[in-house]
Structure formats: C-alpha cells, structure tokens
CSV table of C-alpha atoms and ligand atoms in Angstrom, one decimal:
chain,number,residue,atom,x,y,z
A,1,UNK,CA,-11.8,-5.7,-23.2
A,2,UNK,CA,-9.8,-7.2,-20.1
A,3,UNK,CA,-11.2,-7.4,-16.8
A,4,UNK,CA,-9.4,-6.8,-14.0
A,5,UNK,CA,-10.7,-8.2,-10.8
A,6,UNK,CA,-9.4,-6.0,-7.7
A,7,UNK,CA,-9.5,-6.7,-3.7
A,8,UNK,CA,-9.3,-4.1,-1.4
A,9,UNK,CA,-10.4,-2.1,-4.1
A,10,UNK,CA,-11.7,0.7,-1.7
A,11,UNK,CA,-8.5,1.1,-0.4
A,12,UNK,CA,-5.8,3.7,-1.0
A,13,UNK,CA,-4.3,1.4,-3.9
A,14,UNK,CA,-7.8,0.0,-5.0
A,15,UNK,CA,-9.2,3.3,-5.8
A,16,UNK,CA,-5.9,5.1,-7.7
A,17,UNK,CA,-5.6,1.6,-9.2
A,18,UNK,CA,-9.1,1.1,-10.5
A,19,UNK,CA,-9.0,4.6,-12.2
A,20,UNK,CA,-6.3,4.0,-13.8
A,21,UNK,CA,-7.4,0.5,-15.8
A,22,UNK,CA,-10.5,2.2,-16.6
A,23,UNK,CA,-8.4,4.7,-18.2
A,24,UNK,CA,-6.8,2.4,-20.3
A,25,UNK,CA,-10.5,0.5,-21.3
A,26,UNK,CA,-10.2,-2.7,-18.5
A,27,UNK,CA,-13.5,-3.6,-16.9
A,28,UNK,CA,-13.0,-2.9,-13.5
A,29,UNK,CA,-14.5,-5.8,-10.8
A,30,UNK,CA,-13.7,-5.2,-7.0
A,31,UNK,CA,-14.6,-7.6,-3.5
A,32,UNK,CA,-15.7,-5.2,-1.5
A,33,UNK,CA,-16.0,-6.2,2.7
A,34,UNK,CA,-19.4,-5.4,4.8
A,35,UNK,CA,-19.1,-2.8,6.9
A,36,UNK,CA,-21.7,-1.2,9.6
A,37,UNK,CA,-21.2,2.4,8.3
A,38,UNK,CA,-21.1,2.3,4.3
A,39,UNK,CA,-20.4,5.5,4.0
A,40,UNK,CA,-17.3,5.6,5.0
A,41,UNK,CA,-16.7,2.2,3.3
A,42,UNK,CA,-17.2,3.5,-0.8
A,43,UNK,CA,-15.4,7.2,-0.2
A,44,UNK,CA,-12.6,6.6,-2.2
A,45,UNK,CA,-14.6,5.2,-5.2
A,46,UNK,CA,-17.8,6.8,-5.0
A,47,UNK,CA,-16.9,8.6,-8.0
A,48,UNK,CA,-16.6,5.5,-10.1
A,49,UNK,CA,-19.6,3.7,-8.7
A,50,UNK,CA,-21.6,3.8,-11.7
A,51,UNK,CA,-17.8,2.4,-13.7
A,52,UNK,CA,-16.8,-0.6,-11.7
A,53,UNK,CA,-18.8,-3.8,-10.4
A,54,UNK,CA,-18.4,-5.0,-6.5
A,55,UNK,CA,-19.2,-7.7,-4.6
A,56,UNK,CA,-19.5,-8.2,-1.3
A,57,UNK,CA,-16.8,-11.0,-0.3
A,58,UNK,CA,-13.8,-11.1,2.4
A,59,UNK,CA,-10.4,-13.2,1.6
A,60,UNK,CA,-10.9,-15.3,4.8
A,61,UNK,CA,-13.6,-16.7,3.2
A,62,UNK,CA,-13.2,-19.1,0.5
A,63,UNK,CA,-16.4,-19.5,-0.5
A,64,UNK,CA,-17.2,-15.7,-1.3
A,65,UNK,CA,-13.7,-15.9,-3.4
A,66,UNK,CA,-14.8,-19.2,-5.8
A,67,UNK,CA,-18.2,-17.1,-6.4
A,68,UNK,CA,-16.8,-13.5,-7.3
A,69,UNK,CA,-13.8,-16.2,-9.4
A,70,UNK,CA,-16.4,-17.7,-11.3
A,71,UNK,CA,-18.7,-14.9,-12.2
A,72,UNK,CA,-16.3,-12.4,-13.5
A,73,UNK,CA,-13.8,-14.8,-14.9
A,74,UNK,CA,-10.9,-12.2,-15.0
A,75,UNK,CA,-7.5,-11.5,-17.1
A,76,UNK,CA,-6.1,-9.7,-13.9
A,77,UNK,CA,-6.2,-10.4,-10.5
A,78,UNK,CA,-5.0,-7.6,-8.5
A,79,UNK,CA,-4.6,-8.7,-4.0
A,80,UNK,CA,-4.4,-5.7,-2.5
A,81,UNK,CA,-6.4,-6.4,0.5
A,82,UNK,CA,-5.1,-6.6,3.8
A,83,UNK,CA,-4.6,-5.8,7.7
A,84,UNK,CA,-2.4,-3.2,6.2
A,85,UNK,CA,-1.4,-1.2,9.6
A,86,UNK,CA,1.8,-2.1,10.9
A,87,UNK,CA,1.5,-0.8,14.7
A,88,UNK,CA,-2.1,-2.8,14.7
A,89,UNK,CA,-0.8,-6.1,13.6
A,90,UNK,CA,1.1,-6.1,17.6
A,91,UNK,CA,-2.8,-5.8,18.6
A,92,UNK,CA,-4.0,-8.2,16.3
A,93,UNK,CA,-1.1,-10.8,15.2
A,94,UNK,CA,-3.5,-13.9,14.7
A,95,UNK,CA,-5.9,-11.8,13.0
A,96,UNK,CA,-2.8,-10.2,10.7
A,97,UNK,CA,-1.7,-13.4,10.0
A,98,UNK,CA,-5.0,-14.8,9.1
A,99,UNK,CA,-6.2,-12.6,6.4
A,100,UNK,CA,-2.3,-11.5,5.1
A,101,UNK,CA,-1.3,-14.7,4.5
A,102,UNK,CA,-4.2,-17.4,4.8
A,103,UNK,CA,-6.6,-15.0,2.5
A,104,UNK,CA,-3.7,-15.1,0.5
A,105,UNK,CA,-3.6,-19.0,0.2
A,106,UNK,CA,-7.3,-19.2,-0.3
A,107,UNK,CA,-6.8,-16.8,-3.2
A,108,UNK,CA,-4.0,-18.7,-4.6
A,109,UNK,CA,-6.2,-21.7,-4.8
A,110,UNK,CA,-9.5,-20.4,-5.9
A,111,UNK,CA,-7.3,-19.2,-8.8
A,112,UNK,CA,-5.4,-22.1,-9.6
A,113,UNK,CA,-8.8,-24.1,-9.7
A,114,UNK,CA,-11.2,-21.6,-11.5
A,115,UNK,CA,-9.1,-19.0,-13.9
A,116,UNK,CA,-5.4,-20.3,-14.5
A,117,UNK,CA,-5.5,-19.0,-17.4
A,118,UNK,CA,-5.3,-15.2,-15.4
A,119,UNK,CA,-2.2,-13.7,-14.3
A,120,UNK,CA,-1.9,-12.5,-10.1
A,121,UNK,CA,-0.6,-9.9,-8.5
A,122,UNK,CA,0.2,-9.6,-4.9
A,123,UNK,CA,0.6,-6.7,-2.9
A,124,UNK,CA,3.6,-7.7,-1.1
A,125,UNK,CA,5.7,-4.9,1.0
A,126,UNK,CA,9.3,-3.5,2.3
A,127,UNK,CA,8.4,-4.2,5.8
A,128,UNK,CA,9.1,-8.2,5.0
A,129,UNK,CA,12.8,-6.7,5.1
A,130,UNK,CA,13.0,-5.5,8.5
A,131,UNK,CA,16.3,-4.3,9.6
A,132,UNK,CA,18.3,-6.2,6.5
A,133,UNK,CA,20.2,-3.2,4.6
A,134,UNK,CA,22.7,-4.3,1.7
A,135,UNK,CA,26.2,-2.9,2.4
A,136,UNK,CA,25.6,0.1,-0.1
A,137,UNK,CA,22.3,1.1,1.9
A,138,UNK,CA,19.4,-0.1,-0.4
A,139,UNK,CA,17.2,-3.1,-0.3
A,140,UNK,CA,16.7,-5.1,-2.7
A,141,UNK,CA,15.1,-8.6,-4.2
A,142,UNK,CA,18.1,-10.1,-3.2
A,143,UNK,CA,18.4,-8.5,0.7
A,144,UNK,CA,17.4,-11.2,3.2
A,145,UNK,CA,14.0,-11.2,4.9
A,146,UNK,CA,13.7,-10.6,8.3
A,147,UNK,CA,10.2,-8.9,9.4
A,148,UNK,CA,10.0,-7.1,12.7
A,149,UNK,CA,6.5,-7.0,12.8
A,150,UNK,CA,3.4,-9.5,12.7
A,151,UNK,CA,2.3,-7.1,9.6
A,152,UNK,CA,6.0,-7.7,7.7
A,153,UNK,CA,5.9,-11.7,8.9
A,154,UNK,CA,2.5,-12.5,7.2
A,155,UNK,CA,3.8,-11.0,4.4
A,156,UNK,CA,6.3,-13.0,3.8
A,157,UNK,CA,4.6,-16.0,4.2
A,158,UNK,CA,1.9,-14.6,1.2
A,159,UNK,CA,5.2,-14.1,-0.7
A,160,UNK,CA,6.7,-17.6,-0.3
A,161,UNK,CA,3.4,-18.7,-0.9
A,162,UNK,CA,3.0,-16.9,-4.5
A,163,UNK,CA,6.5,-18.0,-5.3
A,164,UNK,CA,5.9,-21.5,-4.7
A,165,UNK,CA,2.5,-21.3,-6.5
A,166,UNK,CA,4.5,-19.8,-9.6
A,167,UNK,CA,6.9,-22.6,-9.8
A,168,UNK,CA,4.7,-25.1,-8.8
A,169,UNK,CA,1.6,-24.7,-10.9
A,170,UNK,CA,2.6,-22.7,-13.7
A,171,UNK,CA,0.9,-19.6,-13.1
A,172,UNK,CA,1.5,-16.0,-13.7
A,173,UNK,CA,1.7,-14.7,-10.4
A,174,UNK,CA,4.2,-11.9,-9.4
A,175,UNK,CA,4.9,-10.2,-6.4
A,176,UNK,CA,5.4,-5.8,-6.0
A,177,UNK,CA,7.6,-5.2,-3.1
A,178,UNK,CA,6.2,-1.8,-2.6
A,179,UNK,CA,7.9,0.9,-0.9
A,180,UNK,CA,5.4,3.5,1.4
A,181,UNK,CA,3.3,5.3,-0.6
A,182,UNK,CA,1.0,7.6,0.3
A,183,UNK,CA,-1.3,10.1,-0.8
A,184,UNK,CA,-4.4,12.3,0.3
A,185,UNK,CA,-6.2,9.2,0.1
A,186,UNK,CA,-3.9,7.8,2.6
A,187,UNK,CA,-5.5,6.5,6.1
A,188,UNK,CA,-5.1,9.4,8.8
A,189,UNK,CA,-3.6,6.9,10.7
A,190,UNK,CA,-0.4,6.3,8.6
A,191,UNK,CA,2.4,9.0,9.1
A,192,UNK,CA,2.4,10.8,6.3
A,193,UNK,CA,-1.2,11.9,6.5
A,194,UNK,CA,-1.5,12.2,10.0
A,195,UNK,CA,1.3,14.7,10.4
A,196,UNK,CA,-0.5,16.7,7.2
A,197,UNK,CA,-3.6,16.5,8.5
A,198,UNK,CA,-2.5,17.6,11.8
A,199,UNK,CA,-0.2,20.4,10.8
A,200,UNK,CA,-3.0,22.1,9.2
A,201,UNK,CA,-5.4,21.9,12.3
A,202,UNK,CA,-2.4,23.5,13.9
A,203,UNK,CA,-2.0,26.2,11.3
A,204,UNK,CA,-5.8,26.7,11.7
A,205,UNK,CA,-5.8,27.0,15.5
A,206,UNK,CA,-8.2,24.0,16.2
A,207,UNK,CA,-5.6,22.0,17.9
A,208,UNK,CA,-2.2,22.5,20.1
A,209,UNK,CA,-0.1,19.9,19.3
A,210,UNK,CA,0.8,16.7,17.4
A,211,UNK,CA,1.4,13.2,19.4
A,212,UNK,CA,3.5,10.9,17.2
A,213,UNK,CA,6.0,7.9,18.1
A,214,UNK,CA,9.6,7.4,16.5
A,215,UNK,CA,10.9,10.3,14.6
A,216,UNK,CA,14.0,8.6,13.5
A,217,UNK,CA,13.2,6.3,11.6
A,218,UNK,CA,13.3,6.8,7.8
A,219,UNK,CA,11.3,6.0,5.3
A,220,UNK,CA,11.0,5.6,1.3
A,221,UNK,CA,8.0,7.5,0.3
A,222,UNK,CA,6.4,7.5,-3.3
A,223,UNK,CA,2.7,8.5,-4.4
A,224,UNK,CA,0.0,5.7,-4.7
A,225,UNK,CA,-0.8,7.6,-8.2
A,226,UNK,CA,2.9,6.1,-9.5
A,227,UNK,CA,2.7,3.0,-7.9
A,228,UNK,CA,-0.7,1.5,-9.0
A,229,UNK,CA,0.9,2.0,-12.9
A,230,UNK,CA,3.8,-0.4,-11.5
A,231,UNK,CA,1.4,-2.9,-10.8
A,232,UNK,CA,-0.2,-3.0,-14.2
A,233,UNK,CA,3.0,-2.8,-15.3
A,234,UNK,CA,4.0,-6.2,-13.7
A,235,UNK,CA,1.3,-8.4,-14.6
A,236,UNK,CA,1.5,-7.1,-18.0
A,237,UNK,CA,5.2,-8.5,-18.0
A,238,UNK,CA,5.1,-11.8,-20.0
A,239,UNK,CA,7.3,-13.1,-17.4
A,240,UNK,CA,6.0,-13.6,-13.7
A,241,UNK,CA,8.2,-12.5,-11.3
A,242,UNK,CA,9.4,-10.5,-8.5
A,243,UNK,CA,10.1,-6.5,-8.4
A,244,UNK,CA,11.0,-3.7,-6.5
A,245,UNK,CA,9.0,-0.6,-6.8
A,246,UNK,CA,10.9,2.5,-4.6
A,247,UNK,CA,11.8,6.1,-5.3
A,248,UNK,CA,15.2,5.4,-3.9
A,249,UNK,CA,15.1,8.1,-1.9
A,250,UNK,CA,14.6,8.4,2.1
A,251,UNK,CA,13.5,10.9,4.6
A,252,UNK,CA,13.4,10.4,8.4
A,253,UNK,CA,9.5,10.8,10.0
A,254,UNK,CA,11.7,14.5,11.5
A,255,UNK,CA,12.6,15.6,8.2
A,256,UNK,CA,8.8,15.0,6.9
A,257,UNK,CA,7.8,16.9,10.1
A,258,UNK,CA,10.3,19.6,9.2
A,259,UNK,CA,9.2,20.0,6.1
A,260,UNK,CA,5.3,19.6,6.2
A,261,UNK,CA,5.4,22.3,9.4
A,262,UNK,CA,8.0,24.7,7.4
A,263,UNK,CA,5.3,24.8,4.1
A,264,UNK,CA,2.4,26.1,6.9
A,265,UNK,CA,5.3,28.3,8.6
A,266,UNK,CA,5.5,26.9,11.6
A,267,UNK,CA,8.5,25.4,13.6
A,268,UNK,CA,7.7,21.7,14.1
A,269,UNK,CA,10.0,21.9,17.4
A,270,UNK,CA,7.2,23.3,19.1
A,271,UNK,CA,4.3,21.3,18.3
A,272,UNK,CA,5.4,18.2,18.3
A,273,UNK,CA,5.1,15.9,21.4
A,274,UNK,CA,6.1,11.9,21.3
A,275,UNK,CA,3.9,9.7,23.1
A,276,UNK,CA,5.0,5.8,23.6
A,277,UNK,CA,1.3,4.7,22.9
A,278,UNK,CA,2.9,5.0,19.3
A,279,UNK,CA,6.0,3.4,19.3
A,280,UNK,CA,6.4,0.1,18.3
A,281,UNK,CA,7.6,-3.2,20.0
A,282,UNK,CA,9.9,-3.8,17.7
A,283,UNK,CA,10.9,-0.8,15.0
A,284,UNK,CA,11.9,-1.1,11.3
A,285,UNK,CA,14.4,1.8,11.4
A,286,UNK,CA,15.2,2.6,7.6
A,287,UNK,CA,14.2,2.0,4.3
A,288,UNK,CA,15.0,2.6,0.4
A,289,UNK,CA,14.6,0.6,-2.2
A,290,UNK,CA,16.4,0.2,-5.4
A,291,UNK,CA,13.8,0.3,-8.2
A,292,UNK,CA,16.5,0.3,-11.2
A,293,UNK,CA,15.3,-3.2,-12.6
A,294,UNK,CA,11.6,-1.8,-13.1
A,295,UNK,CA,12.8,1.5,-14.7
A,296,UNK,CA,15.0,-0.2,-17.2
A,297,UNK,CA,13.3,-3.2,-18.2
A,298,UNK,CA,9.4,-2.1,-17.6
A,299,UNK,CA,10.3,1.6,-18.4
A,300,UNK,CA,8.0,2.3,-14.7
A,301,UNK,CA,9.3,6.0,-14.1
A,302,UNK,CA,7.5,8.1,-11.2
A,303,UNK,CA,5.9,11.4,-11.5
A,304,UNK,CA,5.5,12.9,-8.5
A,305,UNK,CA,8.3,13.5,-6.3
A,306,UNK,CA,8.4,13.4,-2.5
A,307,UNK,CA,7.4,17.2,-2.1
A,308,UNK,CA,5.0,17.5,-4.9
A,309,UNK,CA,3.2,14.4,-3.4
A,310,UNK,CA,3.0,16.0,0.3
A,311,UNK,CA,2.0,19.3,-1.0
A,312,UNK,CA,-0.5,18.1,-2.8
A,313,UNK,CA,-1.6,16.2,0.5
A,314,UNK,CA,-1.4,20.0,1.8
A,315,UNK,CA,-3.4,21.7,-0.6
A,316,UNK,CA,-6.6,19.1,-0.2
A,317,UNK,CA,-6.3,19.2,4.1
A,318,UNK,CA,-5.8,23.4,3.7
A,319,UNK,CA,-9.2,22.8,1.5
A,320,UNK,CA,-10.9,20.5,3.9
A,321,UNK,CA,-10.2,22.2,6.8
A,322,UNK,CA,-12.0,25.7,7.4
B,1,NAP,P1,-5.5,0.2,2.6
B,1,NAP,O1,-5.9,1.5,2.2
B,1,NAP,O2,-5.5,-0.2,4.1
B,1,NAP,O3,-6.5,-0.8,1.9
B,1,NAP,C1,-6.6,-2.2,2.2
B,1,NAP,C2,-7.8,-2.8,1.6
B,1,NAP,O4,-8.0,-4.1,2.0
B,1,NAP,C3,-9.1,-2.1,2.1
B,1,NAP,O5,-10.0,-1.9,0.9
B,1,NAP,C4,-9.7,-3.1,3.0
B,1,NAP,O6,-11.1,-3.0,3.2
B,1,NAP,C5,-9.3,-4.4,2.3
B,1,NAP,N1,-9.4,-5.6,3.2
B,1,NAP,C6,-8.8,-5.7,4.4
B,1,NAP,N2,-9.1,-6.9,4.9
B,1,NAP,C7,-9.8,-7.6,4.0
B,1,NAP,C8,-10.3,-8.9,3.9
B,1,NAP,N3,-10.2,-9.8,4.9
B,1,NAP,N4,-11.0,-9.2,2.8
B,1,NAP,C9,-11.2,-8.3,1.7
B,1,NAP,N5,-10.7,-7.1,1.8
B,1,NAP,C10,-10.0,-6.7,2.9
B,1,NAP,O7,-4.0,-0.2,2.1
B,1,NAP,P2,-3.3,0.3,0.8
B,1,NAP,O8,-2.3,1.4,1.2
B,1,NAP,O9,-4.2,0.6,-0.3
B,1,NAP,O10,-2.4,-1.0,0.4
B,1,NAP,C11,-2.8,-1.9,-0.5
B,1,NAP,C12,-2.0,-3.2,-0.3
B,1,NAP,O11,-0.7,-2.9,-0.5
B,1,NAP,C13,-2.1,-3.8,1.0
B,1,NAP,O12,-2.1,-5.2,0.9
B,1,NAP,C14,-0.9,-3.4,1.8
B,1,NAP,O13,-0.5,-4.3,2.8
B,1,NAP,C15,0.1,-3.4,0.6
B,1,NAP,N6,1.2,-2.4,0.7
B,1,NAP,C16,0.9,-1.1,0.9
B,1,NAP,C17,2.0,-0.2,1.0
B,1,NAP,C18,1.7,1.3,1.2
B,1,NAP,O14,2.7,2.0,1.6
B,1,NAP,N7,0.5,1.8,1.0
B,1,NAP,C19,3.3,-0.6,0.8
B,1,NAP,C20,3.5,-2.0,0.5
B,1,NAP,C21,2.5,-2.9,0.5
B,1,NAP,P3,-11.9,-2.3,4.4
B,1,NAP,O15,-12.0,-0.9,4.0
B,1,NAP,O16,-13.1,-3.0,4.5
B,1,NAP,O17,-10.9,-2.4,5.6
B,2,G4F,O1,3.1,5.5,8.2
B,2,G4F,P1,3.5,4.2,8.9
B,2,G4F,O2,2.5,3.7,9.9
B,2,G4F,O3,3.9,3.2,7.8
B,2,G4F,P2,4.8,1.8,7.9
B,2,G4F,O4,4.8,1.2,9.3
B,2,G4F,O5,6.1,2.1,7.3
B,2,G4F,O6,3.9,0.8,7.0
B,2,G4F,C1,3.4,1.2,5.7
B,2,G4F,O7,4.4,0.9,4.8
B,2,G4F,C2,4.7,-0.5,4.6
B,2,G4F,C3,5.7,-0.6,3.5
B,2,G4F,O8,7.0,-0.4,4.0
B,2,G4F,C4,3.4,-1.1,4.1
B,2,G4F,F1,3.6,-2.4,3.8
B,2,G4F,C5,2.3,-1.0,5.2
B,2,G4F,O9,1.1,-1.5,4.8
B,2,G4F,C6,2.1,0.5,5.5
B,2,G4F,O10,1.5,1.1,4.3
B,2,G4F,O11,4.8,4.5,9.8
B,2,G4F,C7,6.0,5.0,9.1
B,2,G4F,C8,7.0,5.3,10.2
B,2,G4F,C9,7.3,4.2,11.2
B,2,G4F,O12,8.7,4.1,11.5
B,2,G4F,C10,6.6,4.6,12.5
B,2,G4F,O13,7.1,4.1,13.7
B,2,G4F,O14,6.5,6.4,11.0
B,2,G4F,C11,6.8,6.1,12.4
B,2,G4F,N1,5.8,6.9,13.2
B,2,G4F,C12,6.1,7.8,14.1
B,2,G4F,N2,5.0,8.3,14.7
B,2,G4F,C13,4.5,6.8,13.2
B,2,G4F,C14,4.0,7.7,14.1
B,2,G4F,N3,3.6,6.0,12.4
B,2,G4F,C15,2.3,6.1,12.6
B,2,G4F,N4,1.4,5.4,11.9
B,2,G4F,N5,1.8,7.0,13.6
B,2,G4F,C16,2.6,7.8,14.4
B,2,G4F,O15,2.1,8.5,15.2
C-alpha cells in the first residue's frame, strides 16, 4: 500500500485529493496547521477523519517537517500548502514569500535528507506567468515568467527551487502549473464562489447587490475534482518533470457573472457594483493554458466542463441557502 503524505490537506485540493488516493488504496497522511477555531479548520475532510492520519505541523517550520518525514516515511509527497490568495499576498508579501517559497525549501531539504527515495509534487501555479501570452494566445511550459503579484513571485522561486533540486540531487520532484480551479469547496473569497454564493443570496432576497473588482480579466477555469487526478498523475510519471494542467478554455470574471446570474434569472447588470477595495495593484489580465502534453502522454482528460462545474457550485449554495 503507498502512502501519500499531503500538506494543506484541508484545503480545497487537499480534501478532493485525499479522496481520491483513498479511492485507489493509498494511505492518506496530511500536516494539518493549528488554528483557534477547529471547526472551521477539518470541514472539508471531516468526512474522512476516521480514513486519513494528521499532524499538526506548518512548512515554516523545519522541525515539525523532519518529524511528520520520519514518522510516515512516504512514497508521495504532495505540497499543496500555501498563502494561496492572490489579492492578500499585496497585504502580506514577506509573509507570502516566507511560507510559498521558504516552506518550500525547507520541504525540499527535509526530503532530500529523510525519504529520497519518495517522489514530490509541488503545487506550482499560472499566476508565475503574469502578463506573458505566446503569440497564438496560450501559455505554456515554455512562455516566460513574469509574476505580477507577490503570490505569482514566490511561486516561482518554489519552482526554480524544485527544478534545481531535481537536477541537482536526483530526485523525483515535478512541478503542476495549475490553471484556476474551483469548486463548491472553493474559498468564498476566490471569484468563482463568491459570485455563486452571492447570486443566490440575491435570488433569495437576503442581499442587494454584489461588490467585486475587475471584470475583464479572464480566466482558465477547471474543477478541483479533475485536477487533483493530474497530480497523481504526475508523480506517478517515471520521469520528473514539468506540466501544464488547463482546460484551454477562458471566460472573462463578466461572462461568469453573466452566466451564473442568467442560471438564477437575473440580469447581472443590475446587481453588480465594482468597488476598488478589490482591484489589484498590479492585474494578471488573461489566462489559458495549453494542457495537450498531459492529455497525450499521461492520458489526464477532464470531466467536468466549465458549466457543469458552476452549476454544480449552484445547486449546493441553492441548498445551503434557505
Ligand atoms: P487552499 O484551499 O487555500 O488550501 C491551502 C492549504 O494550505 C490550506 O490547507 C492551508 O491551511 C494550508 N497552509 C497554508 N499555509 C500553510 C503553512 N504555513 N503550513 C502548512 N499548511 C499551510 O488552496 P487550494 O486551492 O487547495 O490550492 C492548493 C495549492 O495549489 C496551493 O499551493 C495553491 O497556491 C496552488 N494552486 C491553486 C490553484 C487554484 O486555482 N486552486 C491554482 C494553481 C496553484 P489553513 O486552512 O490552516 O490555512
Ligand atoms: O478567484 P481569484 O481570486 O483567483 P486568482 O487571482 O486568479 O488566483 C487563483 O488562481 C491562481 C492560478 O492562476 C492560483 F495560483 C491562486 O492560488 C488562486 O487559486 O481571481 C480571479 C480574477 C482576478 O482577475 C481578480 O482580479 O477575478 C478577479 N476579481 C474580480 N473581482 C476578483 C473579484 N477576485 C476576487 N477574489 N474577488 C473579487 O471580488
């Protein structure tokens, strides 16, 4: 049986990725941080509580990392923690920067020293490409970084990092450049679910109207569900390297308006209001990814589509919501 050792395994990704190893037999280990309210902490996997084994640990510190290393001695490590909020990481750059990219070098070491032997994933993202757009409109491995946010700058340093680990130590350690991908598990403060969640309590009469920042910017949107099988995917590559996970497909933050709003038959023109507090010093104005690599050599395929994945983001808010 493999064990698969996860952080940020109460995240979005942690909790659609854990399912899905314990689907396919893995032992499922996770580093989970302390928080005041612990509640809110474990939602996402409180239906697998009695499945998986956590530990309390944070990346930023090295010491908790060598521990949960050496006790679960895993096949698969899975780094999916991080300050993962790209309008926050203007607040909080040093902090960004600390646990996106340092957490990632202490990782990288603790695993070079304890379990070489175990092949790494890291989390890495389409923001590290910034306003770079190859001539035919995608992005790809090959489209030069440049980040337009603390968020997309620590990331690319993690990535160098885990490149230069790769080559320099011989490990397996790959990096997913992951599209956006959301889901109903998505934070309420990321655009996709704050627009569904907020269309609804429209619909329902409990609120007037919906502040948001930039409409025009566009994004490429897949479902966590379909991404999480990429990563496995990856590490279960025998070679380690670098891939691009995307629908290949982009919508504009109005179009998802237009479309989220038309589903509850409303007119998103008069609801929605833009407020500055949430546009961004600096904006990354388009994405979409090309994904073809991973579809013909991996055979990764997606199965929900962009409006299967928002109404099904829809149907759980109309539930919720009475
Ligand atoms: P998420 O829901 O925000 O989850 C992030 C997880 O990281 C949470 O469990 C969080 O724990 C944990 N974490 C934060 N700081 C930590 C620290 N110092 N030590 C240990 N754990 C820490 O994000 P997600 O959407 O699942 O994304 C997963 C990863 O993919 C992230 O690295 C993100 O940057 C990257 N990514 C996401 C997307 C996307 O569109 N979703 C695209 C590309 C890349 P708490 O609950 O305690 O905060
Ligand atoms: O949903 P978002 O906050 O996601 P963003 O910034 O693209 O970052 C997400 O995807 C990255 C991959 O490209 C991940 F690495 C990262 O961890 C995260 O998961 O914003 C999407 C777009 C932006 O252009 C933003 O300016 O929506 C625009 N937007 C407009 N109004 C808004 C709002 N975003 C948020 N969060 N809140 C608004 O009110």
């Amino acid at each position: 049986m493999k064990k698969a050792l996860i952080t940020g395994i109460n995240g979005q990704d942690g909790s659609y990725l854990s399912e899905y190893l314990l689907s396919i037999g893995y032992e499922v280990y996770g580093m989970i941080r302390r928080q005041s309210v612990s509640e809110n902490q474990s939602y996402r996997i409180q239906n697998l509580n009695q499945k998986i084994k956590t530990f309390y640990g944070d990346i930023t510190d090295k010491k908790s990392i060598d521990n949960i290393l050496s006790e679960v001695n895993p096949n698969e490590i899975y780094n999916l923690a991080a300050m993962s909020h790209v309008r926050v990481s203007f607040e909080v750059p040093s902090f960004t920067i600390n646990v996106n990219s340092l957490g990632v070098l202490n990782l990288l070491e603790a695993y070079k020293d304890i379990c070489p032997e175990a092949r790494f994933y890291q989390a890495s993202s389409s923001e590290m490409f910034g306003n770079s757009i190859d001539s035919d409109g995608f992005q790809r491995l090959t489209t030069p970084m440049n980040p337009t946010s603390p968020y997309g700058c620590s990331k690319v340093l993690a990535y160098n990092l885990v490149n230069h680990y790769r080559n320099a130590y011989d490990l397996h350690a790959s990096n997913g450049i992951l599209f956006n991908h959301e889901s109903p598990r998505r934070g309420t403060n990321f655009v996709t679910n704050k627009v569904v969640k907020g269309a609804v309590e429209i619909k329902k009469g409990l609120k007037k109207n919906l502040e948001l920042g930039n409409l025009d910017s566009s994004r490429d949107w897949g479902h966590s569900y379909d991404y999480v099988r990429a990563m496995h995917l990856i590490l279960n590559n025998k070679q380690p390297r670098n891939w691009i996970v995307a629908t290949g497909e982009n919508r504009t933050v109005r179009e998802l308006c237009a479309y989220v709003f038309d589903r509850l038959e409303l007119n998103y023109e008069n609801y929605i209001i833009q407020n500055k507090k949430f546009i961004r010093p600096e904006e990354l104005k388009y994405l979409k990814g090309d994904a073809s690599e991973i579809k013909e050599k991996l055979g990764w395929q997606p199965e929900y589509t962009f409006n299967t994945m928002i109404d099904e983001m829809i149907d759980l808010w109309m539930r919720k919501i009475s």
